[in-house]
XYZ file of C-alpha atoms in Angstrom:
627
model
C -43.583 -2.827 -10.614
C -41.803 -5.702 -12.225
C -39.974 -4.093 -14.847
C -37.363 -1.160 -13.222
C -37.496 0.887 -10.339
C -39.448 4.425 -10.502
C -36.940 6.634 -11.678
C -36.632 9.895 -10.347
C -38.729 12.514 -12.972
C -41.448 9.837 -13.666
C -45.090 10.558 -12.636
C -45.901 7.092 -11.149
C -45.942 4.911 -7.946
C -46.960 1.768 -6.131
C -51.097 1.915 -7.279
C -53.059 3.585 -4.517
C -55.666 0.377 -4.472
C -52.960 -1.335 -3.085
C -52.960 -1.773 0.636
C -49.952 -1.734 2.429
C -48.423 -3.343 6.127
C -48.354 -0.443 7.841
C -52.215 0.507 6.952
C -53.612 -2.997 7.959
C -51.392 -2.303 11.522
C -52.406 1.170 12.095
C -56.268 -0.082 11.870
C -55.495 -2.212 14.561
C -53.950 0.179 16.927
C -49.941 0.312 16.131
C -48.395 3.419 16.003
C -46.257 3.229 12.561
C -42.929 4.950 11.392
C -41.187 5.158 8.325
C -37.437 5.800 8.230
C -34.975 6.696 5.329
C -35.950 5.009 1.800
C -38.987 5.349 0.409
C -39.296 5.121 -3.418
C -42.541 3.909 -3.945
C -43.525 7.002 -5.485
C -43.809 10.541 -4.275
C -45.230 12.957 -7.896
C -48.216 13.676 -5.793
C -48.859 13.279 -2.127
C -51.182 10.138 -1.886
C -48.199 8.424 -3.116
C -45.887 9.388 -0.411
C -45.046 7.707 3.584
C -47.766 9.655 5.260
C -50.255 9.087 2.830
C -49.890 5.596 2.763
C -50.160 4.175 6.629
C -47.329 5.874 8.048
C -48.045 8.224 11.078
C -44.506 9.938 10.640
C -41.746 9.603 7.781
C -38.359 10.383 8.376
C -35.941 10.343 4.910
C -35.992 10.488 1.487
C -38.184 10.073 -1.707
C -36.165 8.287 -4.189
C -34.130 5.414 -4.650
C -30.667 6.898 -3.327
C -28.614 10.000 -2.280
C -26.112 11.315 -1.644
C -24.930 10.717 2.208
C -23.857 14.219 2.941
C -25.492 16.445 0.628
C -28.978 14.467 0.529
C -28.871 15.624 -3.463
C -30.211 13.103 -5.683
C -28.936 13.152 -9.349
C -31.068 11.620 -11.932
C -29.692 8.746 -13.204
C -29.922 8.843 -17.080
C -30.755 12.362 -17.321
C -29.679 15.768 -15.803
C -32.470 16.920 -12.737
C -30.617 17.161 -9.698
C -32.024 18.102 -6.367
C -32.225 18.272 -2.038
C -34.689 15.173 -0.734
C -34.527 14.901 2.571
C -37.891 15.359 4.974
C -39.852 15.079 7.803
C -42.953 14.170 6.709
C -44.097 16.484 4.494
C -41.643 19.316 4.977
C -38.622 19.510 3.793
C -35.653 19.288 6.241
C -32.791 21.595 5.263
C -31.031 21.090 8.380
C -30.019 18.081 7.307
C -27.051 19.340 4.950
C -24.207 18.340 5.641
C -24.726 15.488 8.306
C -24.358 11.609 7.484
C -27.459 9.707 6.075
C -26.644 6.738 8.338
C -26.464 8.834 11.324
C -29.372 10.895 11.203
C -31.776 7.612 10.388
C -30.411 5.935 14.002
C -31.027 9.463 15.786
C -34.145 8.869 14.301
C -35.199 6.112 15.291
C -33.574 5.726 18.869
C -35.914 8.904 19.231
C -39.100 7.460 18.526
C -38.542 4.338 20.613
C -37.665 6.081 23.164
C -40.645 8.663 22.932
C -42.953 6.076 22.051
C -45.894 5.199 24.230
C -45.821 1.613 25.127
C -49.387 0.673 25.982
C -49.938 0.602 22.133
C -47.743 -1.557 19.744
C -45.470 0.161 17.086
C -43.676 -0.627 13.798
C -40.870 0.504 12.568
C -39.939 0.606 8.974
C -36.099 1.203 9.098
C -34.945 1.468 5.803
C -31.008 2.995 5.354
C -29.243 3.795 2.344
C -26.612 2.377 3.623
C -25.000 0.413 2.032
C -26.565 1.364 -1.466
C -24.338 3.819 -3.888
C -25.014 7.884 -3.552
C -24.797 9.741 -6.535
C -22.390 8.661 -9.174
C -20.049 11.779 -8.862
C -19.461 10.372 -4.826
C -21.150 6.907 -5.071
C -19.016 5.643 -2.030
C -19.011 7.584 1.386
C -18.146 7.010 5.295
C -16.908 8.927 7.815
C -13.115 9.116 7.434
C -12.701 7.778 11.527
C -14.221 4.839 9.934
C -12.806 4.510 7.110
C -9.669 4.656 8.655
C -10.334 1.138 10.755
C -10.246 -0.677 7.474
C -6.992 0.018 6.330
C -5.900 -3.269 6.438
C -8.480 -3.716 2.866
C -5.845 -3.009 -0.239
C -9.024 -2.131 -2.636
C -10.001 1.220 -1.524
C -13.631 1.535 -2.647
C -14.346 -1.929 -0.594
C -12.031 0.080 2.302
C -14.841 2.466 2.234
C -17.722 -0.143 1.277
C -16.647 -1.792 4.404
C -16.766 1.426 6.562
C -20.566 2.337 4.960
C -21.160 -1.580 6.355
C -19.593 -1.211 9.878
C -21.984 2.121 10.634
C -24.602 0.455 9.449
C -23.754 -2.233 12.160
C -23.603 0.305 14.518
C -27.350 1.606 13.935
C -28.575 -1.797 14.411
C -26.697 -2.123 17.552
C -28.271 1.369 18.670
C -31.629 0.539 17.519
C -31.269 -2.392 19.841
C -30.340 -1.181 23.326
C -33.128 1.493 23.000
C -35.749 -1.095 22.510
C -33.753 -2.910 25.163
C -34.048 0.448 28.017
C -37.438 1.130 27.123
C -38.440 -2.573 27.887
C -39.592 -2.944 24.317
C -36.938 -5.783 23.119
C -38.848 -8.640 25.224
C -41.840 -7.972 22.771
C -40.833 -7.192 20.222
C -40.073 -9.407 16.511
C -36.865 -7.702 14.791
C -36.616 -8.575 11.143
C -33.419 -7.426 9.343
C -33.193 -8.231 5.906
C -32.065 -7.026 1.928
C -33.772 -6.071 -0.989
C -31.487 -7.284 -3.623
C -28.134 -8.970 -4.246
C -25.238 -6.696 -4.623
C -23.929 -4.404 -7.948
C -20.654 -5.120 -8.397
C -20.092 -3.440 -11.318
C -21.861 -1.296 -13.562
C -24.627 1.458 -12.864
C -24.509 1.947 -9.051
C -21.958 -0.352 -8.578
C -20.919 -0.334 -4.481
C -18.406 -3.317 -5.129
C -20.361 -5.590 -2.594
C -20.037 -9.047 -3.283
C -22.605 -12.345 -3.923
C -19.802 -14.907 -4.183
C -20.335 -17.745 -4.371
C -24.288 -17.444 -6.502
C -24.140 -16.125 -9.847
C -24.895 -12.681 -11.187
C -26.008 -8.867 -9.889
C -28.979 -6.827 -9.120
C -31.365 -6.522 -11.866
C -31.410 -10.372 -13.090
C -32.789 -13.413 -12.598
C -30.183 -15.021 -10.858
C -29.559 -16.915 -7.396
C -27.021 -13.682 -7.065
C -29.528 -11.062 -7.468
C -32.467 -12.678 -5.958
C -31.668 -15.108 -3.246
C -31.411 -12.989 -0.328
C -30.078 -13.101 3.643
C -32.662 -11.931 6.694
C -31.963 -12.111 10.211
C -34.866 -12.420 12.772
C -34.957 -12.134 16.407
C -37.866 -12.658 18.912
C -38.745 -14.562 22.518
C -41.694 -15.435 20.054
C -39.757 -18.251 18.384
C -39.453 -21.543 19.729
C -36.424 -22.631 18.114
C -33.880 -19.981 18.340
C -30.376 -19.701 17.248
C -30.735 -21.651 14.263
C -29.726 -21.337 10.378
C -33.424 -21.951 8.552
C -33.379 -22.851 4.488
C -36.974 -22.305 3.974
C -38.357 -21.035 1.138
C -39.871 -17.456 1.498
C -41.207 -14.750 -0.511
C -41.538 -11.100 0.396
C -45.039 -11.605 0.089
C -45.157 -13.571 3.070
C -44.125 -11.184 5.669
C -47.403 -9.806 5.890
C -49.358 -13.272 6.609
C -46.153 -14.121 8.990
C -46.662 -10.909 10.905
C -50.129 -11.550 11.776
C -49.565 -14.666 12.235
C -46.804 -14.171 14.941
C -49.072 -11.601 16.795
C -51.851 -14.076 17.313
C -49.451 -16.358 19.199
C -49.630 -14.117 21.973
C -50.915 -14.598 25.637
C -55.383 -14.279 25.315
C -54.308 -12.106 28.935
C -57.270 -9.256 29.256
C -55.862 -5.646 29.439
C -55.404 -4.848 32.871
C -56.897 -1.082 34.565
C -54.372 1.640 35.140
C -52.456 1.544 37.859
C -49.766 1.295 40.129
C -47.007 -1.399 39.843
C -48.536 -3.274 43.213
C -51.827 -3.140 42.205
C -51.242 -4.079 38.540
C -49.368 -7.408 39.914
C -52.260 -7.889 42.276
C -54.747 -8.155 39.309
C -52.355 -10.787 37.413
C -51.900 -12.430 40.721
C -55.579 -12.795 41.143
C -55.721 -14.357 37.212
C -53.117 -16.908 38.288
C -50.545 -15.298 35.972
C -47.806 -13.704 38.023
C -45.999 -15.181 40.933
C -43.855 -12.314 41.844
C -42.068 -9.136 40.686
C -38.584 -9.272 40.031
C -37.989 -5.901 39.606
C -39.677 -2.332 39.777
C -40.690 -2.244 35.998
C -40.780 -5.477 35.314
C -43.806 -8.570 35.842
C -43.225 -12.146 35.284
C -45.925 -14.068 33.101
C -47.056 -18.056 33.987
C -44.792 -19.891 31.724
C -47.877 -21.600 30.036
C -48.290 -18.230 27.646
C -46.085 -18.636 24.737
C -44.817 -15.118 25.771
C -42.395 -15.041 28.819
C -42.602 -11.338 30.071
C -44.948 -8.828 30.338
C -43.973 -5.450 31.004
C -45.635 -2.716 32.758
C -45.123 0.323 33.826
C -47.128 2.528 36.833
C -49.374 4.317 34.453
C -49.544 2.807 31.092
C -48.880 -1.647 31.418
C -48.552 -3.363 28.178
C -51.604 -5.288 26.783
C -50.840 -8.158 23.731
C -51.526 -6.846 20.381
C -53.300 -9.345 18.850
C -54.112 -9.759 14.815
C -56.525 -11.856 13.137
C -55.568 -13.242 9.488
C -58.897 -13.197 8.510
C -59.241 -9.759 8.217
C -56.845 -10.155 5.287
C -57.510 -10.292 1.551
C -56.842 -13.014 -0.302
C -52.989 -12.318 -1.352
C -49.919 -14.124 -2.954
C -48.117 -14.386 0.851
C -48.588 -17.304 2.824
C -48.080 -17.390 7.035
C -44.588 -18.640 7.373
C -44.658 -18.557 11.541
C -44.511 -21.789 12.481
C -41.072 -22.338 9.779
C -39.674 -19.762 11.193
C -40.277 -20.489 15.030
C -40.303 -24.202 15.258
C -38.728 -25.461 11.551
C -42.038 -26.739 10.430
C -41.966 -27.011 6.669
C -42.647 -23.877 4.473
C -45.873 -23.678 2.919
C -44.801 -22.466 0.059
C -43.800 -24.681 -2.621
C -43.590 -22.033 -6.090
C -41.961 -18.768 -6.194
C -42.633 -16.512 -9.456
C -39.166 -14.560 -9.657
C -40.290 -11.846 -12.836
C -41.845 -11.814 -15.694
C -40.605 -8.819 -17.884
C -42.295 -8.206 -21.249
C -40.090 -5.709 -21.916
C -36.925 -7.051 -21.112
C -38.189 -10.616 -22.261
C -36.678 -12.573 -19.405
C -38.489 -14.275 -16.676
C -37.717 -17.073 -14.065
C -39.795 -19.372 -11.634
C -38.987 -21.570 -9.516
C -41.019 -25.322 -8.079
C -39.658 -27.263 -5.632
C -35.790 -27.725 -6.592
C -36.313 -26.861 -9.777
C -35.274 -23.372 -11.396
C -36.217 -22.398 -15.130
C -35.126 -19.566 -16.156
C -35.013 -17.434 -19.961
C -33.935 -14.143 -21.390
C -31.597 -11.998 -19.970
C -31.068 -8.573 -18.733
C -27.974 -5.690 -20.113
C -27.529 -7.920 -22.919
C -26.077 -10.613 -20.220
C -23.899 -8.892 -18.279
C -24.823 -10.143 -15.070
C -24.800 -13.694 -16.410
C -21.869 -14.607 -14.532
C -20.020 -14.981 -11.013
C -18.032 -11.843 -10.384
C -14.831 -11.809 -7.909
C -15.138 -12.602 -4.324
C -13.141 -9.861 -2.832
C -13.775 -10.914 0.494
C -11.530 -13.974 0.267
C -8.503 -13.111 1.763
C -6.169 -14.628 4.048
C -5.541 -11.123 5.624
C -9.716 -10.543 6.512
C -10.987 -11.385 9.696
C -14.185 -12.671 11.494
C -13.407 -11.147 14.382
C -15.480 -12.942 17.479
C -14.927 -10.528 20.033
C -16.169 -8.088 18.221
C -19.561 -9.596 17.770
C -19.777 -10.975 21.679
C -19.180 -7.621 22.679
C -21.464 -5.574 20.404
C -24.202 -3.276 21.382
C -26.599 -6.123 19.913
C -25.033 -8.986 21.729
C -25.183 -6.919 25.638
C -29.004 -6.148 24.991
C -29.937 -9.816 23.859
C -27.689 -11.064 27.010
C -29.393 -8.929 29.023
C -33.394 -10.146 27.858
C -31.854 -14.279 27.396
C -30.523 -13.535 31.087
C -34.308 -12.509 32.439
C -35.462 -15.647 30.652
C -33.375 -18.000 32.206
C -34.024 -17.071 35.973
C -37.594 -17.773 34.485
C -37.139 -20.496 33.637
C -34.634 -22.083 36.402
C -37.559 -20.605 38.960
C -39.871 -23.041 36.954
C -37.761 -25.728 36.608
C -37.511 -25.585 40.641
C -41.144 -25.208 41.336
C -42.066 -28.310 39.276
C -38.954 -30.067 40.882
C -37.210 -30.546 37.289
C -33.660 -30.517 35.846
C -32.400 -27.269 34.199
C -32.394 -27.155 31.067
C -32.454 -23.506 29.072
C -34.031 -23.323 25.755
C -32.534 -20.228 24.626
C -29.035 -19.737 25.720
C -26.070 -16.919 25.328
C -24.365 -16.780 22.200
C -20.962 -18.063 22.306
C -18.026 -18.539 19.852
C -19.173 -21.915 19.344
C -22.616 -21.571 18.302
C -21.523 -18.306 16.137
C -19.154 -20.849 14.140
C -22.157 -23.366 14.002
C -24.453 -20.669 12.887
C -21.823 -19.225 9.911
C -21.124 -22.851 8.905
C -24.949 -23.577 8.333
C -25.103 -20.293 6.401
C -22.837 -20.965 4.410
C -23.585 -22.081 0.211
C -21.459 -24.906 -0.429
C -21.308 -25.382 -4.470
C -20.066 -28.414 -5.931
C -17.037 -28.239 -7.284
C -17.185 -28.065 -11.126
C -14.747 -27.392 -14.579
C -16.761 -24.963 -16.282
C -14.684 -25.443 -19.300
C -14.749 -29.363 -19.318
C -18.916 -29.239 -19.356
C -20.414 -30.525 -22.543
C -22.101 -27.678 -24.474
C -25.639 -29.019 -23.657
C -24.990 -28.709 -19.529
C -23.673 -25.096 -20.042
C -26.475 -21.979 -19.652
C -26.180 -19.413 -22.164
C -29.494 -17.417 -21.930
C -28.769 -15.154 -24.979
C -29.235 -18.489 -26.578
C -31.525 -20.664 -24.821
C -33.482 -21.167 -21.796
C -31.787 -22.932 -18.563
C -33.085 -25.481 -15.920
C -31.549 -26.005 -12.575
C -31.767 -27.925 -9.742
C -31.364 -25.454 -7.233
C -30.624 -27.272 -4.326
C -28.333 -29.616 -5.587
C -27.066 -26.809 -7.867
C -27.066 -23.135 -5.758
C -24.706 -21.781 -7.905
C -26.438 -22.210 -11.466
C -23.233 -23.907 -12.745
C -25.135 -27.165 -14.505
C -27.856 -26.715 -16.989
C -29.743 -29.624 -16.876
C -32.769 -28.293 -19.894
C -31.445 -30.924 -22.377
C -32.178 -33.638 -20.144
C -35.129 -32.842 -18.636
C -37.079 -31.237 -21.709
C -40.568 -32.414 -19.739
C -39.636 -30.344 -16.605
C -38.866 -27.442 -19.327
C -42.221 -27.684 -20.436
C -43.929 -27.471 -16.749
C -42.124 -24.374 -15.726
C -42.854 -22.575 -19.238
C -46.547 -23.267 -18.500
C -46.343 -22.025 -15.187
C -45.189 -19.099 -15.727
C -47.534 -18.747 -19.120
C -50.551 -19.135 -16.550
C -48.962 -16.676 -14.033
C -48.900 -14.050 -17.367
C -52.474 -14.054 -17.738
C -52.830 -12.050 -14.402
C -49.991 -10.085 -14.794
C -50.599 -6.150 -14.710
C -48.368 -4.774 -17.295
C -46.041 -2.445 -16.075
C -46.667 0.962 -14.894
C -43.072 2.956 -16.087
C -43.851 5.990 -17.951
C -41.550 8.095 -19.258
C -40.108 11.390 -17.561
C -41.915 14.967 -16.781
C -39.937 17.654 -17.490
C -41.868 19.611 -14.950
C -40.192 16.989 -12.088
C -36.838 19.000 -12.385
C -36.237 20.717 -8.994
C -34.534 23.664 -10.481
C -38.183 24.419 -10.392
C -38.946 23.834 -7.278
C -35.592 25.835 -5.597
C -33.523 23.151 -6.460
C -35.375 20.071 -4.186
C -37.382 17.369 -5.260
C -41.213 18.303 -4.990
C -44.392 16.310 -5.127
C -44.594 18.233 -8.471
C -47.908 17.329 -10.055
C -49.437 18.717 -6.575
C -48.086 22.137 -7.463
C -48.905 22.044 -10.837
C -52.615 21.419 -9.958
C -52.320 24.503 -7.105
C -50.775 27.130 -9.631
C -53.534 26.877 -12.291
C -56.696 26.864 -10.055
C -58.365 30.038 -8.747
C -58.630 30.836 -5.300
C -62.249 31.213 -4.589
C -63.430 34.022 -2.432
C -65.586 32.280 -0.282
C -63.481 29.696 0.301
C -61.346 31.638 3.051
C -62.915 31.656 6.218
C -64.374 35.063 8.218
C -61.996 35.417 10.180
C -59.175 35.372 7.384
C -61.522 38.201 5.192
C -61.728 40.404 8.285
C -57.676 39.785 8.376
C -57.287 40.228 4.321
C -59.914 43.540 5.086
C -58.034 45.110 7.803
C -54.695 45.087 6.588
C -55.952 46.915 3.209
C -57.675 49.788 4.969
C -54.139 49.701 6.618
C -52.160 49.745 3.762
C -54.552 52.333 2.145
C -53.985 54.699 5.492
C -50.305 54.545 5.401
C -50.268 55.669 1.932
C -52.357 58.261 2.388
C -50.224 59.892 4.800
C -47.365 59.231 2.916
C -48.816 60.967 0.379
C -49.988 64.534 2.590
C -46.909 64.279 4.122
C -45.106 64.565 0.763
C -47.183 67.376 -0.421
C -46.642 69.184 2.324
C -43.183 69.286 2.250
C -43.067 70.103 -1.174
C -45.014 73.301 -0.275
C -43.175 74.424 2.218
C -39.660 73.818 -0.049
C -41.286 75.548 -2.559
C -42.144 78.748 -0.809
C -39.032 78.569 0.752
C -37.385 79.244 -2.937
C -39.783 81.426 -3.802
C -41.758 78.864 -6.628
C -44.887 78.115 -7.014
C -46.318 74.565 -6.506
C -46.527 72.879 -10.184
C -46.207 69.373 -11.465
C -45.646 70.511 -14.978
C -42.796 72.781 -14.330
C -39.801 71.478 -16.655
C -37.330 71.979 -13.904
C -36.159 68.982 -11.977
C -38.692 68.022 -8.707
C -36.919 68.376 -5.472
C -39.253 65.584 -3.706
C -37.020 62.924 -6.452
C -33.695 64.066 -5.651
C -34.410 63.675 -1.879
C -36.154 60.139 -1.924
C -33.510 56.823 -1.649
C -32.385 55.737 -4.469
C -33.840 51.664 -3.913
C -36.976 53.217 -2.803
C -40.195 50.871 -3.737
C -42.432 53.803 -4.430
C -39.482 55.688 -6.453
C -39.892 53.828 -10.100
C -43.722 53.897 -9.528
C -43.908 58.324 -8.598
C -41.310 58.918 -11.663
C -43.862 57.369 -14.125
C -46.861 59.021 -12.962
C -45.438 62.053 -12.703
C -44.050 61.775 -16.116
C -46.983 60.721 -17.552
C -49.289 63.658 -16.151
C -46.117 65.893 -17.550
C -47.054 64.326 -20.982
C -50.590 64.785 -20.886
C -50.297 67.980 -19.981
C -48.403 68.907 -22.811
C -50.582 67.434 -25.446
C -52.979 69.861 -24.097
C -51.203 73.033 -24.391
């Protein structure tokens, strides 16, 4: 899937030999849940949520949509349908209610109806803040739109608003995990898929100031992304890391992360006093704070085990070797501790089609061909510097996200002070509250720093132009992509176009097709259908003995039914047309010329009225042939 994104009529999809996170985790016991995007494929069923490790899915289909409406245009040609469900059905209730919204109902309901004796992922994955459909690409509730007014442009008014309820669902998502005791286990990843679109085909006027270039290119802009992660897991908290990472590498990290838990042995049903008393007797718990709650020996890497009266919470463990051998690489210990990344090479694309590709070893970048005929080979605007914006502090401290971290760092602590008193030592916290101060600290590390450089004053060697030429950077010293250095180190050139030449002789080539016409919902009442499904259903027979007895004897009783009714319908017709008849002095005849009183009486939308007319007129006819 390295060329472009499955667009919405074509019959393709992620390959089915392919095996996904959530199918390694449900074979090991996690409950799994899919929420909002899905686009990996949906023209027949194997290729959709459900069908690919998912126990529920909650969204949509495609790439997009719109946030209201849940219509999803095509976007170079005219289909245009509903895509919204619940797992396999279709959820028409959905009309008319925000995208945003509905995904953080969504998911506040499954944490808080999830069973906690077995593990879950959650695959949260909002629109928000991606484009809707062209006509509308932009959309927030107008409350929240209005808190922005203070933003002159008035697509990055609403940008902003799409943003801040996006903030809101994380903060949402977080005190549920927090109430049903889940956040204390639990490893929270928030990341992004691409750089922004500033401009051009669905464009949401985001920003990736100061790196160069948009979505769909090669560049630091597009590529180089942001992810936040939480968890009691890591050693080192509160911390800016500059590893390099690969999405590959979440898989490996995942396991990786669940084998550093506690090797505590699942503990028998019971109630809260006699769970403790079995961790007592292991040497594990000292006492229990409060009524749902169990303090763990501080020699487990994990601080607090939860349990409730019925169903405590056992470790889910994972063991690496059970994986195949794949591009990620386990990138735990960099992310806990700040041990150095593993990973030393990142392939960004290699595109045939488009005839760009980029890789990057060790500080070095190399980089050729270009994407829209170099459109996004440049920086675009940074709207968001102006003296009139705000970081606002309080805001953060006081956020639904902030309270429920508080909350689990506070637990923590009084674990730790009770420690620090038992062994006779000094406090000293390794995981405090989040202040002003360390959010300052933390958005200063984060923050690319570009040296300062004249474009125009650069000698026409050191400047990148890859409709001409291929580039070289060094990416650490150079984040922004502002010096090419190719000229002067032609050997380095020559290392990184070998690279990637040895990474093309694996390469699958890529699996875009071009569009079905028979994708087109009009087809389908207007909603986006696992078509080729339905195409299959419509042009196979039904076999007979297929259906089960019960279902014949069904099928069998409602025709002798059917056949009854008519009958009667039929005497009782007959015999009115008698008696009317003899009433007017008139023999009984269905050849008689003269209009039939049994038509003029029957209603007008009658089923049966089209069908009597035309055998009546057809005996009429036969009849007279004869004579």
């Amino acid at each position: 899937m390295q060329h472009l994104v499955i667009l919405e009529p074509e019959p393709w999809g992620l390959p089915l030999n392919e095996t996904l996170l959530p199918q390694h985790l449900k074979r090991n016991g996690y409950a799994t849940h899919a929420i909002g995007k899905w686009h990996l494929g949906f023209f027949k069923k194997e290729y959709t949520p459900t069908y690919r490790g998912f126990d529920t899915h909650y969204g949509y289909w495609q790439g997009l949509q719109d946030y209201y409406e849940h219509t999803v245009h095509a976007t170079y040609t005219s289909e245009n349908g509903y895509d919204m469900r619940r797992d396999m059905t279709v959820d028409y209730s959905a009309n008319g209610k925000y995208s945003t919204t509905l995904f953080t109902k969504e998911a506040v309901r499954l944490i808080h109806d999830h069973d906690i004796s077995k593990p879950m992922f959650m695959y949260l994955a909002h629109l928000a803040p991606h484009t809707g459909n062209d006509k509308d690409p932009l959309q927030a509730p107008d409350e929240e739109i209005a808190k922005f007014a203070h933003i002159q442009d008035p697509e990055r008014r609403i940008y902003a608003a799409m943003v801040s309820m996006l903030d809101q669902s994380v903060g949402s998502v977080i005190t549920a995990l927090r109430e049903k005791h889940m956040l204390e286990n639990s490893i929270i990843v928030f990341m992004s898929d691409n750089g922004a679109q500033p401009e051009g085909t669905h464009a949401n006027h985001g920003s990736n100031y100061p790196l160069k270039g948009a979505k769909n290119s090669a560049w630091e802009g597009a590529m180089r992304n942001i992810a936040a992660i939480w968890s009691p897991l890591i050693k080192r908290p509160q911390r800016v890391s500059n590893h390099f990472m690969h999405i590959t590498d979440w898989l490996p990290t995942f396991y990786a992360a669940a084998e550093t838990h506690p090797d505590l042995p699942p503990l028998n049903q019971g109630t809260i006093s006699e769970i403790e008393a079995q961790y007592r007797e292991m040497g594990h718990v000292r006492k229990v704070p409060s009524k749902r709650q169990a303090v763990v020996d501080d020699d487990t890497k994990l601080n607090l085990l939860f349990a409730l009266e019925e169903n405590p919470i056992t470790p889910a463990r994972l063991d690496k070797k059970e994986l195949p051998e794949i591009d990620g690489m386990d990138m735990w210990e960099a992310i806990s501790d700040g041990s150095p990344s593993p990973r030393t090479e990142l392939l960004y694309n290699i595109d045939d089609i488009y005839n760009y590709a980029a890789i990057r070893k060790g500080d070095w970048k190399y980089t050729f061909g270009s994407t829209n005929g170099g459109k996004a080979d440049k920086w675009f605007e940074n709207p968001g510097d102006n003296s009139l914006y705000k970081y606002d502090l309080e805001s953060i401290l006081s956020s639904k996200v902030a309270s429920a971290l508080a909350g689990v760092i506070t637990y923590e602590q009084i674990n730790e002070k009770n420690e620090n008193i038992r062994h006779h030592r000094e406090a000293n916290f390794t995981v405090n509250l989040i202040d002003e101060r360390i959010i300052e600290k933390l958005r200063n590390d984060a923050t690319i720093k570009c040296q300062e450089v004249n474009l125009q004053e650069l000698p026409d060697d050191s400047k990148c132009d890859l409709l001409v030429s291929p580039c070289l950077f060094n990416i650490i010293a150079d984040p922004c992509e502002k010096i090419n250095l190719a000229s002067q180190k032609p050997e380095k050139v020559a290392e990184l176009q070998e690279a990637i030449e040895e990474y093309k002789k694996t390469a699958l080539p890529p699996r875009n097709v071009p569009r079905d016409p028979n994708a087109d919902p009009a087809r389908y009442n207007n909603t986006w259908m696992n078509w080729q499904d339905y195409e299959y259903v419509a042009k196979e027979k039904v076999a007979f003995n297929s259906l089960s007895p019960l279902a014949v004897g069904l099928l069998a009783a409602a025709g002798i039914m059917v056949f009854a009714i008519v009958t009667l319908l039929i005497l009782l017709n007959r015999k009115g047309t008698v008696k009317r008849n003899r009433k007017h002095g008139r023999p009984v005849s269905l050849i008689d010329d003269a209009e039939d009183p049994v038509i003029e009486i029957m209603p007008k939308n009658s089923l049966f009225e089209d069908r009597e007319l035309q055998v009546r007129t057809c005996i009429k006819d036969e009849i007279r042939r004869v004579e």
